[in-house]
């Protein structure tokens, strides 16, 4: 039971970073960026390569920074030029960017999954096994979220970001350098996704489909929490992760009487999405999303 | 050589059917359907399920468009209250959900391995059939575009609130468009199944959705002939890469597959940046003057 809880917590932490950074982008930049999950993949692969030369923490940081820079480059070269375009157009463009990036990743690193070379030390809590890596994932994710919220709340950058998120035109009129702020948002959002990629990579494998496998859970977590609400994303991630881990942990044989019967882990994404559908049916804008007037 | 071209033309024709369906949904109605693959997967799986259980192939062919229309209803109902962004993400999820179910239940149509050995319809026979399907769909969609229904769905695209203000039910129009689009895409899925001879989850991946989007955007959103141009153009570029020199063995088979996906991504982004309306512009519908 406890070991299942650990698995759920680790997945929730990874997903929370991805969904939180996605929501930051969604809120400030104003569209759902399909390419966001590819920052996860790029971060993981860069860190994997850097780990050949650098100690692991430095390699992880490199992965995150490169993913952040990639996000800025994409903003400057593509999305800034689509500023006047409709939300739909931007989403379509981001889908194009996403498949393009995945193609480049496969070109550079190949299609086979790889692993970080790392100590697989285990320790026991109350009889449940927990690996060193799992605890690192949880601690890193919590620290990043805390740093992120402090940054948003107390620094000049954070204040500018909040101003731009609130009202871009007004912020511009008041002399906030909006172009620069948007680049900062892309960087932070990309770097957090990249860091999440390193964590998922450490925990499991690094493969080109790493990002896209998180696409649906990310949307589910982000939307359940309310798209655009950074902290709703954390709640969403916890909910999606708990529900999907719980379903594969229940012994249905015991409940209905009969042989032991578990659902396969492939059901995780199905459950994640079913949770999403149910919640959206009740609250069309998620838990913390703003309720808009509708046609 | 001719063989390769005929195969490519057949595939282009299959994609043209899918692109026409997406053009009705997005180009004309403004529905951001990122789950187009759901619709043609339903068509493909109609063939797959029938083949897997050794029923008469005609059952699958007849059932496919009906199943596609039902898929349209299934997509429309739970997303009824959602606004644009959520709607778009939801369609993607529904497509993923459908594939996950097919992937995990080997008893429906072979699970993750899918079902193989469907009797292939050779391009020499498939191509004329597809030409007929495309002709019917283009004529029908052009009629829709010029009709009162077409006027209303364009209003839905430009300003859904205006649509509500003039007393029209947005949901009803979305539902009709999704049912028609679902049925047409399902027919494309049937053709794909009979051309590939395989029905398996990877055949209907998200990448396929992006390919169809790229064809629609490159050809020109809102223009039915543009959809045909886009499908032909991208398929021509794909087949063109096959004739690239392999640079002394530098490019392998997987590289060509990657090149394909790179072209899709690049063409999509490039067209949106340089010529957003696509190769063929949407033409204005002229109506007789009102007296």
PDB file of N, CA, C and O in Angstrom, chain A residues 26 34 77-78 81-82 85 87-89 91-93 96-97 99-100 102 104 106-107 212 215-216 219 223 227 266-267 270 273 277 281-282 284-285 292 294-295, chain B residues 26 32 34 81-83 85-86 88-90 92-94 96-97 100-101 104-105 160-161 164 206-207 210 213 217 221 258 261-262 265 268-269 272-273 276:
ATOM      1  N   UNK A  26       0.367  28.874 -20.664  1.00  0.00           N
ATOM      2  CA  UNK A  26      -1.000  29.031 -21.139  1.00  0.00           C
ATOM      3  C   UNK A  26      -1.575  30.361 -20.673  1.00  0.00           C
ATOM      4  O   UNK A  26      -2.182  31.109 -21.430  1.00  0.00           O
ATOM      5  N   UNK A  34       1.249  22.749 -27.620  1.00  0.00           N
ATOM      6  CA  UNK A  34       1.498  21.317 -27.785  1.00  0.00           C
ATOM      7  C   UNK A  34       2.987  20.999 -27.684  1.00  0.00           C
ATOM      8  O   UNK A  34       3.374  19.894 -27.344  1.00  0.00           O
ATOM      9  N   UNK A  77      11.670  33.045 -32.843  1.00  0.00           N
ATOM     10  CA  UNK A  77      11.695  32.756 -34.274  1.00  0.00           C
ATOM     11  C   UNK A  77      10.310  32.441 -34.828  1.00  0.00           C
ATOM     12  O   UNK A  77      10.054  32.674 -36.004  1.00  0.00           O
ATOM     13  N   UNK A  78       9.413  31.920 -34.006  1.00  0.00           N
ATOM     14  CA  UNK A  78       8.110  31.512 -34.551  1.00  0.00           C
ATOM     15  C   UNK A  78       6.924  32.224 -33.879  1.00  0.00           C
ATOM     16  O   UNK A  78       6.176  32.949 -34.533  1.00  0.00           O
ATOM     17  N   UNK A  81       6.161  35.965 -34.128  1.00  0.00           N
ATOM     18  CA  UNK A  81       5.695  36.388 -35.446  1.00  0.00           C
ATOM     19  C   UNK A  81       4.226  36.043 -35.656  1.00  0.00           C
ATOM     20  O   UNK A  81       3.595  36.554 -36.577  1.00  0.00           O
ATOM     21  N   UNK A  82       3.706  35.137 -34.814  1.00  0.00           N
ATOM     22  CA  UNK A  82       2.292  34.765 -34.938  1.00  0.00           C
ATOM     23  C   UNK A  82       1.427  35.495 -33.917  1.00  0.00           C
ATOM     24  O   UNK A  82       0.300  35.114 -33.648  1.00  0.00           O
ATOM     25  N   UNK A  85      -2.028  36.325 -34.772  1.00  0.00           N
ATOM     26  CA  UNK A  85      -2.853  35.232 -35.276  1.00  0.00           C
ATOM     27  C   UNK A  85      -3.843  34.773 -34.211  1.00  0.00           C
ATOM     28  O   UNK A  85      -3.704  35.102 -33.034  1.00  0.00           O
ATOM     29  N   UNK A  87      -5.947  32.196 -31.709  1.00  0.00           N
ATOM     30  CA  UNK A  87      -5.480  31.166 -30.778  1.00  0.00           C
ATOM     31  C   UNK A  87      -5.360  29.816 -31.486  1.00  0.00           C
ATOM     32  O   UNK A  87      -4.389  29.082 -31.310  1.00  0.00           O
ATOM     33  N   UNK A  88      -6.362  29.518 -32.317  1.00  0.00           N
ATOM     34  CA  UNK A  88      -6.346  28.248 -33.041  1.00  0.00           C
ATOM     35  C   UNK A  88      -5.098  28.113 -33.901  1.00  0.00           C
ATOM     36  O   UNK A  88      -4.427  27.087 -33.890  1.00  0.00           O
ATOM     37  N   UNK A  89      -4.776  29.180 -34.622  1.00  0.00           N
ATOM     38  CA  UNK A  89      -3.592  29.159 -35.476  1.00  0.00           C
ATOM     39  C   UNK A  89      -2.335  28.879 -34.667  1.00  0.00           C
ATOM     40  O   UNK A  89      -1.484  28.085 -35.071  1.00  0.00           O
ATOM     41  N   UNK A  91      -2.135  27.297 -31.824  1.00  0.00           N
ATOM     42  CA  UNK A  91      -2.146  25.907 -31.373  1.00  0.00           C
ATOM     43  C   UNK A  91      -1.715  24.968 -32.493  1.00  0.00           C
ATOM     44  O   UNK A  91      -0.937  24.041 -32.275  1.00  0.00           O
ATOM     45  N   UNK A  92      -2.220  25.233 -33.696  1.00  0.00           N
ATOM     46  CA  UNK A  92      -1.856  24.377 -34.831  1.00  0.00           C
ATOM     47  C   UNK A  92      -0.358  24.483 -35.083  1.00  0.00           C
ATOM     48  O   UNK A  92       0.337  23.484 -35.290  1.00  0.00           O
ATOM     49  N   UNK A  93       0.162  25.727 -35.045  1.00  0.00           N
ATOM     50  CA  UNK A  93       1.594  25.915 -35.263  1.00  0.00           C
ATOM     51  C   UNK A  93       2.386  25.153 -34.208  1.00  0.00           C
ATOM     52  O   UNK A  93       3.402  24.511 -34.514  1.00  0.00           O
ATOM     53  N   UNK A  96       2.713  21.612 -35.026  1.00  0.00           N
ATOM     54  CA  UNK A  96       3.751  21.428 -36.046  1.00  0.00           C
ATOM     55  C   UNK A  96       5.136  21.462 -35.433  1.00  0.00           C
ATOM     56  O   UNK A  96       6.002  20.635 -35.744  1.00  0.00           O
ATOM     57  N   UNK A  97       5.358  22.431 -34.542  1.00  0.00           N
ATOM     58  CA  UNK A  97       6.648  22.540 -33.863  1.00  0.00           C
ATOM     59  C   UNK A  97       6.926  21.261 -33.067  1.00  0.00           C
ATOM     60  O   UNK A  97       8.044  20.728 -33.075  1.00  0.00           O
ATOM     61  N   UNK A  99       5.857  18.072 -33.501  1.00  0.00           N
ATOM     62  CA  UNK A  99       6.295  16.900 -34.287  1.00  0.00           C
ATOM     63  C   UNK A  99       7.674  17.152 -34.890  1.00  0.00           C
ATOM     64  O   UNK A  99       8.504  16.249 -34.965  1.00  0.00           O
ATOM     65  N   UNK A 100       7.943  18.401 -35.288  1.00  0.00           N
ATOM     66  CA  UNK A 100       9.260  18.737 -35.829  1.00  0.00           C
ATOM     67  C   UNK A 100      10.358  18.492 -34.799  1.00  0.00           C
ATOM     68  O   UNK A 100      11.384  17.867 -35.096  1.00  0.00           O
ATOM     69  N   UNK A 102      10.286  16.525 -32.188  1.00  0.00           N
ATOM     70  CA  UNK A 102      10.438  15.101 -31.927  1.00  0.00           C
ATOM     71  C   UNK A 102      11.266  14.444 -33.031  1.00  0.00           C
ATOM     72  O   UNK A 102      12.104  13.581 -32.773  1.00  0.00           O
ATOM     73  N   UNK A 104      13.601  15.935 -34.785  1.00  0.00           N
ATOM     74  CA  UNK A 104      14.998  16.327 -34.578  1.00  0.00           C
ATOM     75  C   UNK A 104      15.626  15.486 -33.464  1.00  0.00           C
ATOM     76  O   UNK A 104      16.754  14.992 -33.596  1.00  0.00           O
ATOM     77  N   UNK A 106      14.833  12.493 -32.507  1.00  0.00           N
ATOM     78  CA  UNK A 106      15.085  11.129 -32.987  1.00  0.00           C
ATOM     79  C   UNK A 106      16.282  11.097 -33.928  1.00  0.00           C
ATOM     80  O   UNK A 106      17.049  10.148 -33.939  1.00  0.00           O
ATOM     81  N   UNK A 107      16.435  12.160 -34.697  1.00  0.00           N
ATOM     82  CA  UNK A 107      17.566  12.269 -35.619  1.00  0.00           C
ATOM     83  C   UNK A 107      18.876  12.289 -34.845  1.00  0.00           C
ATOM     84  O   UNK A 107      19.842  11.631 -35.204  1.00  0.00           O
ATOM     85  N   UNK A 212       5.622  13.062 -25.419  1.00  0.00           N
ATOM     86  CA  UNK A 212       4.277  12.875 -25.952  1.00  0.00           C
ATOM     87  C   UNK A 212       3.462  11.929 -25.078  1.00  0.00           C
ATOM     88  O   UNK A 212       2.241  12.028 -24.994  1.00  0.00           O
ATOM     89  N   UNK A 215       1.533  13.968 -22.720  1.00  0.00           N
ATOM     90  CA  UNK A 215       0.649  15.010 -23.266  1.00  0.00           C
ATOM     91  C   UNK A 215      -0.758  14.948 -22.659  1.00  0.00           C
ATOM     92  O   UNK A 215      -1.260  15.942 -22.132  1.00  0.00           O
ATOM     93  N   UNK A 216      -1.365  13.763 -22.724  1.00  0.00           N
ATOM     94  CA  UNK A 216      -2.737  13.648 -22.221  1.00  0.00           C
ATOM     95  C   UNK A 216      -2.811  13.822 -20.701  1.00  0.00           C
ATOM     96  O   UNK A 216      -3.632  14.598 -20.207  1.00  0.00           O
ATOM     97  N   UNK A 219      -2.467  17.589 -20.047  1.00  0.00           N
ATOM     98  CA  UNK A 219      -3.696  18.325 -20.323  1.00  0.00           C
ATOM     99  C   UNK A 219      -4.727  18.041 -19.240  1.00  0.00           C
ATOM    100  O   UNK A 219      -5.419  18.936 -18.760  1.00  0.00           O
ATOM    101  N   UNK A 223      -6.082  20.959 -16.964  1.00  0.00           N
ATOM    102  CA  UNK A 223      -7.472  21.373 -17.137  1.00  0.00           C
ATOM    103  C   UNK A 223      -8.292  21.105 -15.879  1.00  0.00           C
ATOM    104  O   UNK A 223      -9.118  21.920 -15.477  1.00  0.00           O
ATOM    105  N   UNK A 227      -7.194  25.523 -16.492  1.00  0.00           N
ATOM    106  CA  UNK A 227      -6.083  25.931 -17.342  1.00  0.00           C
ATOM    107  C   UNK A 227      -5.711  27.364 -17.027  1.00  0.00           C
ATOM    108  O   UNK A 227      -6.576  28.229 -16.921  1.00  0.00           O
ATOM    109  N   UNK A 266      -1.408   0.106 -18.364  1.00  0.00           N
ATOM    110  CA  UNK A 266      -1.792   0.907 -19.537  1.00  0.00           C
ATOM    111  C   UNK A 266      -3.090   1.648 -19.267  1.00  0.00           C
ATOM    112  O   UNK A 266      -3.435   2.582 -19.970  1.00  0.00           O
ATOM    113  N   UNK A 267      -3.823   1.197 -18.241  1.00  0.00           N
ATOM    114  CA  UNK A 267      -5.096   1.850 -17.951  1.00  0.00           C
ATOM    115  C   UNK A 267      -4.929   3.209 -17.300  1.00  0.00           C
ATOM    116  O   UNK A 267      -5.872   3.967 -17.178  1.00  0.00           O
ATOM    117  N   UNK A 270      -6.081   5.993 -19.482  1.00  0.00           N
ATOM    118  CA  UNK A 270      -7.534   5.939 -19.672  1.00  0.00           C
ATOM    119  C   UNK A 270      -8.227   6.561 -18.464  1.00  0.00           C
ATOM    120  O   UNK A 270      -9.136   7.385 -18.603  1.00  0.00           O
ATOM    121  N   UNK A 273      -7.886  10.288 -18.240  1.00  0.00           N
ATOM    122  CA  UNK A 273      -8.777  11.020 -19.109  1.00  0.00           C
ATOM    123  C   UNK A 273     -10.227  10.943 -18.689  1.00  0.00           C
ATOM    124  O   UNK A 273     -10.967  11.912 -18.831  1.00  0.00           O
ATOM    125  N   UNK A 277     -12.892  13.992 -18.092  1.00  0.00           N
ATOM    126  CA  UNK A 277     -14.210  14.137 -18.715  1.00  0.00           C
ATOM    127  C   UNK A 277     -15.282  14.359 -17.650  1.00  0.00           C
ATOM    128  O   UNK A 277     -16.136  15.226 -17.775  1.00  0.00           O
ATOM    129  N   UNK A 281     -17.455  17.798 -17.159  1.00  0.00           N
ATOM    130  CA  UNK A 281     -18.904  17.745 -17.317  1.00  0.00           C
ATOM    131  C   UNK A 281     -19.577  18.531 -16.193  1.00  0.00           C
ATOM    132  O   UNK A 281     -20.623  19.150 -16.385  1.00  0.00           O
ATOM    133  N   UNK A 282     -18.949  18.524 -15.014  1.00  0.00           N
ATOM    134  CA  UNK A 282     -19.536  19.231 -13.874  1.00  0.00           C
ATOM    135  C   UNK A 282     -19.076  20.686 -13.841  1.00  0.00           C
ATOM    136  O   UNK A 282     -19.872  21.595 -13.652  1.00  0.00           O
ATOM    137  N   UNK A 284     -17.130  23.139 -16.301  1.00  0.00           N
ATOM    138  CA  UNK A 284     -16.521  23.274 -17.621  1.00  0.00           C
ATOM    139  C   UNK A 284     -15.218  24.071 -17.630  1.00  0.00           C
ATOM    140  O   UNK A 284     -14.508  24.061 -18.624  1.00  0.00           O
ATOM    141  N   UNK A 285     -14.864  24.768 -16.577  1.00  0.00           N
ATOM    142  CA  UNK A 285     -13.598  25.494 -16.594  1.00  0.00           C
ATOM    143  C   UNK A 285     -12.614  24.966 -15.554  1.00  0.00           C
ATOM    144  O   UNK A 285     -11.693  25.660 -15.155  1.00  0.00           O
ATOM    145  N   UNK A 292     -16.148  31.782 -17.809  1.00  0.00           N
ATOM    146  CA  UNK A 292     -16.357  32.789 -18.843  1.00  0.00           C
ATOM    147  C   UNK A 292     -17.790  32.779 -19.323  1.00  0.00           C
ATOM    148  O   UNK A 292     -18.495  31.783 -19.186  1.00  0.00           O
ATOM    149  N   UNK A 294     -20.476  32.313 -22.099  1.00  0.00           N
ATOM    150  CA  UNK A 294     -20.418  31.437 -23.254  1.00  0.00           C
ATOM    151  C   UNK A 294     -21.554  31.714 -24.215  1.00  0.00           C
ATOM    152  O   UNK A 294     -22.558  32.288 -23.845  1.00  0.00           O
ATOM    153  N   UNK A 295     -21.333  31.262 -25.439  1.00  0.00           N
ATOM    154  CA  UNK A 295     -22.382  31.421 -26.431  1.00  0.00           C
ATOM    155  C   UNK A 295     -23.437  30.362 -26.205  1.00  0.00           C
ATOM    156  O   UNK A 295     -23.110  29.275 -25.798  1.00  0.00           O
TER     157      UNK A 295
ATOM    158  N   UNK B  26     -12.900  22.373 -39.382  1.00  0.00           N
ATOM    159  CA  UNK B  26     -12.145  23.567 -38.979  1.00  0.00           C
ATOM    160  C   UNK B  26     -12.262  24.695 -40.001  1.00  0.00           C
ATOM    161  O   UNK B  26     -12.626  25.810 -39.652  1.00  0.00           O
ATOM    162  N   UNK B  32     -11.724  23.243 -33.672  1.00  0.00           N
ATOM    163  CA  UNK B  32     -10.326  22.814 -33.569  1.00  0.00           C
ATOM    164  C   UNK B  32     -10.264  21.338 -33.188  1.00  0.00           C
ATOM    165  O   UNK B  32     -10.001  21.001 -32.035  1.00  0.00           O
ATOM    166  N   UNK B  34      -8.459  18.257 -32.794  1.00  0.00           N
ATOM    167  CA  UNK B  34      -7.141  17.615 -32.791  1.00  0.00           C
ATOM    168  C   UNK B  34      -7.277  16.113 -32.631  1.00  0.00           C
ATOM    169  O   UNK B  34      -6.300  15.419 -32.399  1.00  0.00           O
ATOM    170  N   UNK B  81     -20.470  21.756 -23.337  1.00  0.00           N
ATOM    171  CA  UNK B  81     -20.403  23.007 -22.585  1.00  0.00           C
ATOM    172  C   UNK B  81     -19.012  23.650 -22.627  1.00  0.00           C
ATOM    173  O   UNK B  81     -18.783  24.655 -21.972  1.00  0.00           O
ATOM    174  N   UNK B  82     -18.086  23.054 -23.338  1.00  0.00           N
ATOM    175  CA  UNK B  82     -16.706  23.552 -23.282  1.00  0.00           C
ATOM    176  C   UNK B  82     -16.474  24.678 -24.285  1.00  0.00           C
ATOM    177  O   UNK B  82     -17.045  24.685 -25.366  1.00  0.00           O
ATOM    178  N   UNK B  83     -15.597  25.619 -23.916  1.00  0.00           N
ATOM    179  CA  UNK B  83     -15.246  26.625 -24.919  1.00  0.00           C
ATOM    180  C   UNK B  83     -13.995  26.187 -25.684  1.00  0.00           C
ATOM    181  O   UNK B  83     -13.386  25.164 -25.386  1.00  0.00           O
ATOM    182  N   UNK B  85     -10.680  26.333 -26.312  1.00  0.00           N
ATOM    183  CA  UNK B  85      -9.404  25.702 -25.941  1.00  0.00           C
ATOM    184  C   UNK B  85      -9.641  24.328 -25.345  1.00  0.00           C
ATOM    185  O   UNK B  85      -9.022  23.344 -25.728  1.00  0.00           O
ATOM    186  N   UNK B  86     -10.563  24.291 -24.358  1.00  0.00           N
ATOM    187  CA  UNK B  86     -10.859  23.038 -23.695  1.00  0.00           C
ATOM    188  C   UNK B  86     -11.381  22.027 -24.696  1.00  0.00           C
ATOM    189  O   UNK B  86     -11.052  20.855 -24.654  1.00  0.00           O
ATOM    190  N   UNK B  88     -10.692  21.791 -27.832  1.00  0.00           N
ATOM    191  CA  UNK B  88      -9.598  21.281 -28.653  1.00  0.00           C
ATOM    192  C   UNK B  88      -8.796  20.212 -27.904  1.00  0.00           C
ATOM    193  O   UNK B  88      -8.500  19.149 -28.446  1.00  0.00           O
ATOM    194  N   UNK B  89      -8.479  20.477 -26.641  1.00  0.00           N
ATOM    195  CA  UNK B  89      -7.693  19.519 -25.870  1.00  0.00           C
ATOM    196  C   UNK B  89      -8.490  18.245 -25.618  1.00  0.00           C
ATOM    197  O   UNK B  89      -7.969  17.137 -25.613  1.00  0.00           O
ATOM    198  N   UNK B  90      -9.786  18.433 -25.424  1.00  0.00           N
ATOM    199  CA  UNK B  90     -10.660  17.300 -25.164  1.00  0.00           C
ATOM    200  C   UNK B  90     -10.694  16.343 -26.361  1.00  0.00           C
ATOM    201  O   UNK B  90     -10.661  15.122 -26.185  1.00  0.00           O
ATOM    202  N   UNK B  92      -8.422  15.795 -28.517  1.00  0.00           N
ATOM    203  CA  UNK B  92      -7.165  15.056 -28.518  1.00  0.00           C
ATOM    204  C   UNK B  92      -7.236  13.899 -27.535  1.00  0.00           C
ATOM    205  O   UNK B  92      -6.821  12.774 -27.816  1.00  0.00           O
ATOM    206  N   UNK B  93      -7.806  14.179 -26.365  1.00  0.00           N
ATOM    207  CA  UNK B  93      -7.913  13.160 -25.336  1.00  0.00           C
ATOM    208  C   UNK B  93      -8.851  12.041 -25.728  1.00  0.00           C
ATOM    209  O   UNK B  93      -8.564  10.870 -25.464  1.00  0.00           O
ATOM    210  N   UNK B  94      -9.973  12.389 -26.375  1.00  0.00           N
ATOM    211  CA  UNK B  94     -10.917  11.349 -26.786  1.00  0.00           C
ATOM    212  C   UNK B  94     -10.246  10.400 -27.779  1.00  0.00           C
ATOM    213  O   UNK B  94     -10.401   9.175 -27.693  1.00  0.00           O
ATOM    214  N   UNK B  96      -7.052   9.760 -27.932  1.00  0.00           N
ATOM    215  CA  UNK B  96      -6.095   8.950 -27.169  1.00  0.00           C
ATOM    216  C   UNK B  96      -6.821   7.850 -26.400  1.00  0.00           C
ATOM    217  O   UNK B  96      -6.357   6.713 -26.320  1.00  0.00           O
ATOM    218  N   UNK B  97      -7.990   8.204 -25.869  1.00  0.00           N
ATOM    219  CA  UNK B  97      -8.792   7.261 -25.094  1.00  0.00           C
ATOM    220  C   UNK B  97      -9.222   6.079 -25.962  1.00  0.00           C
ATOM    221  O   UNK B  97      -9.083   4.921 -25.583  1.00  0.00           O
ATOM    222  N   UNK B 100      -6.309   3.876 -26.641  1.00  0.00           N
ATOM    223  CA  UNK B 100      -5.892   3.143 -25.441  1.00  0.00           C
ATOM    224  C   UNK B 100      -6.809   1.956 -25.200  1.00  0.00           C
ATOM    225  O   UNK B 100      -6.355   0.865 -24.840  1.00  0.00           O
ATOM    226  N   UNK B 101      -8.110   2.155 -25.443  1.00  0.00           N
ATOM    227  CA  UNK B 101      -9.057   1.047 -25.260  1.00  0.00           C
ATOM    228  C   UNK B 101      -8.765  -0.069 -26.263  1.00  0.00           C
ATOM    229  O   UNK B 101      -8.700  -1.240 -25.915  1.00  0.00           O
ATOM    230  N   UNK B 104      -5.612  -1.984 -25.335  1.00  0.00           N
ATOM    231  CA  UNK B 104      -5.606  -2.801 -24.133  1.00  0.00           C
ATOM    232  C   UNK B 104      -6.608  -3.938 -24.137  1.00  0.00           C
ATOM    233  O   UNK B 104      -6.680  -4.687 -23.179  1.00  0.00           O
ATOM    234  N   UNK B 105      -7.412  -4.032 -25.171  1.00  0.00           N
ATOM    235  CA  UNK B 105      -8.396  -5.103 -25.217  1.00  0.00           C
ATOM    236  C   UNK B 105      -8.169  -5.982 -26.435  1.00  0.00           C
ATOM    237  O   UNK B 105      -8.751  -5.744 -27.492  1.00  0.00           O
ATOM    238  N   UNK B 160     -19.243  32.865 -32.447  1.00  0.00           N
ATOM    239  CA  UNK B 160     -20.260  31.989 -31.872  1.00  0.00           C
ATOM    240  C   UNK B 160     -21.303  32.745 -31.051  1.00  0.00           C
ATOM    241  O   UNK B 160     -22.470  32.341 -30.995  1.00  0.00           O
ATOM    242  N   UNK B 161     -20.890  33.859 -30.459  1.00  0.00           N
ATOM    243  CA  UNK B 161     -21.848  34.593 -29.639  1.00  0.00           C
ATOM    244  C   UNK B 161     -22.913  35.254 -30.517  1.00  0.00           C
ATOM    245  O   UNK B 161     -24.089  35.288 -30.171  1.00  0.00           O
ATOM    246  N   UNK B 164     -25.491  32.751 -31.286  1.00  0.00           N
ATOM    247  CA  UNK B 164     -26.452  32.610 -30.192  1.00  0.00           C
ATOM    248  C   UNK B 164     -27.410  33.790 -30.188  1.00  0.00           C
ATOM    249  O   UNK B 164     -28.613  33.642 -29.949  1.00  0.00           O
ATOM    250  N   UNK B 206      -1.329  10.297 -33.107  1.00  0.00           N
ATOM    251  CA  UNK B 206      -1.446  11.750 -33.153  1.00  0.00           C
ATOM    252  C   UNK B 206      -0.700  12.334 -34.359  1.00  0.00           C
ATOM    253  O   UNK B 206      -1.125  13.324 -34.952  1.00  0.00           O
ATOM    254  N   UNK B 207       0.404  11.697 -34.741  1.00  0.00           N
ATOM    255  CA  UNK B 207       1.155  12.168 -35.914  1.00  0.00           C
ATOM    256  C   UNK B 207       0.268  12.233 -37.155  1.00  0.00           C
ATOM    257  O   UNK B 207       0.387  13.141 -37.970  1.00  0.00           O
ATOM    258  N   UNK B 210      -1.711  15.289 -37.157  1.00  0.00           N
ATOM    259  CA  UNK B 210      -0.919  16.467 -37.529  1.00  0.00           C
ATOM    260  C   UNK B 210      -0.681  16.495 -39.033  1.00  0.00           C
ATOM    261  O   UNK B 210      -0.698  17.560 -39.657  1.00  0.00           O
ATOM    262  N   UNK B 213      -3.784  17.867 -40.553  1.00  0.00           N
ATOM    263  CA  UNK B 213      -3.828  19.318 -40.299  1.00  0.00           C
ATOM    264  C   UNK B 213      -2.889  20.048 -41.243  1.00  0.00           C
ATOM    265  O   UNK B 213      -3.246  21.094 -41.803  1.00  0.00           O
ATOM    266  N   UNK B 217      -4.020  23.000 -43.829  1.00  0.00           N
ATOM    267  CA  UNK B 217      -3.500  24.366 -43.704  1.00  0.00           C
ATOM    268  C   UNK B 217      -2.681  24.755 -44.932  1.00  0.00           C
ATOM    269  O   UNK B 217      -2.819  25.863 -45.461  1.00  0.00           O
ATOM    270  N   UNK B 221      -7.196  26.799 -45.766  1.00  0.00           N
ATOM    271  CA  UNK B 221      -8.344  26.531 -44.905  1.00  0.00           C
ATOM    272  C   UNK B 221      -9.613  27.118 -45.501  1.00  0.00           C
ATOM    273  O   UNK B 221      -9.589  28.184 -46.098  1.00  0.00           O
ATOM    274  N   UNK B 258      11.656   9.856 -40.495  1.00  0.00           N
ATOM    275  CA  UNK B 258      11.814  11.071 -39.698  1.00  0.00           C
ATOM    276  C   UNK B 258      11.711  12.310 -40.577  1.00  0.00           C
ATOM    277  O   UNK B 258      11.133  13.319 -40.196  1.00  0.00           O
ATOM    278  N   UNK B 261       8.188  13.358 -41.065  1.00  0.00           N
ATOM    279  CA  UNK B 261       7.556  14.060 -39.952  1.00  0.00           C
ATOM    280  C   UNK B 261       8.147  15.474 -39.818  1.00  0.00           C
ATOM    281  O   UNK B 261       7.460  16.419 -39.472  1.00  0.00           O
ATOM    282  N   UNK B 262       9.433  15.607 -40.164  1.00  0.00           N
ATOM    283  CA  UNK B 262      10.043  16.941 -40.162  1.00  0.00           C
ATOM    284  C   UNK B 262       9.399  17.838 -41.213  1.00  0.00           C
ATOM    285  O   UNK B 262       9.143  19.018 -40.966  1.00  0.00           O
ATOM    286  N   UNK B 265       5.997  19.021 -39.949  1.00  0.00           N
ATOM    287  CA  UNK B 265       6.128  20.102 -38.977  1.00  0.00           C
ATOM    288  C   UNK B 265       6.562  21.405 -39.627  1.00  0.00           C
ATOM    289  O   UNK B 265       5.962  22.460 -39.416  1.00  0.00           O
ATOM    290  N   UNK B 268       3.932  23.004 -41.996  1.00  0.00           N
ATOM    291  CA  UNK B 268       2.835  23.570 -41.215  1.00  0.00           C
ATOM    292  C   UNK B 268       3.225  24.938 -40.648  1.00  0.00           C
ATOM    293  O   UNK B 268       2.516  25.936 -40.810  1.00  0.00           O
ATOM    294  N   UNK B 269       4.384  24.985 -39.998  1.00  0.00           N
ATOM    295  CA  UNK B 269       4.828  26.231 -39.375  1.00  0.00           C
ATOM    296  C   UNK B 269       5.115  27.297 -40.432  1.00  0.00           C
ATOM    297  O   UNK B 269       4.727  28.458 -40.302  1.00  0.00           O
ATOM    298  N   UNK B 272       1.972  28.822 -41.975  1.00  0.00           N
ATOM    299  CA  UNK B 272       1.294  29.701 -41.015  1.00  0.00           C
ATOM    300  C   UNK B 272       2.032  31.024 -40.871  1.00  0.00           C
ATOM    301  O   UNK B 272       1.437  32.060 -40.615  1.00  0.00           O
ATOM    302  N   UNK B 273       3.351  31.004 -41.018  1.00  0.00           N
ATOM    303  CA  UNK B 273       4.115  32.229 -40.848  1.00  0.00           C
ATOM    304  C   UNK B 273       4.127  33.087 -42.105  1.00  0.00           C
ATOM    305  O   UNK B 273       4.111  34.302 -42.044  1.00  0.00           O
ATOM    306  N   UNK B 276      -0.692  32.586 -44.399  1.00  0.00           N
ATOM    307  CA  UNK B 276      -1.591  31.913 -43.465  1.00  0.00           C
ATOM    308  C   UNK B 276      -2.820  31.323 -44.144  1.00  0.00           C
ATOM    309  O   UNK B 276      -3.380  30.345 -43.687  1.00  0.00           O
TER     310      UNK B 276
END
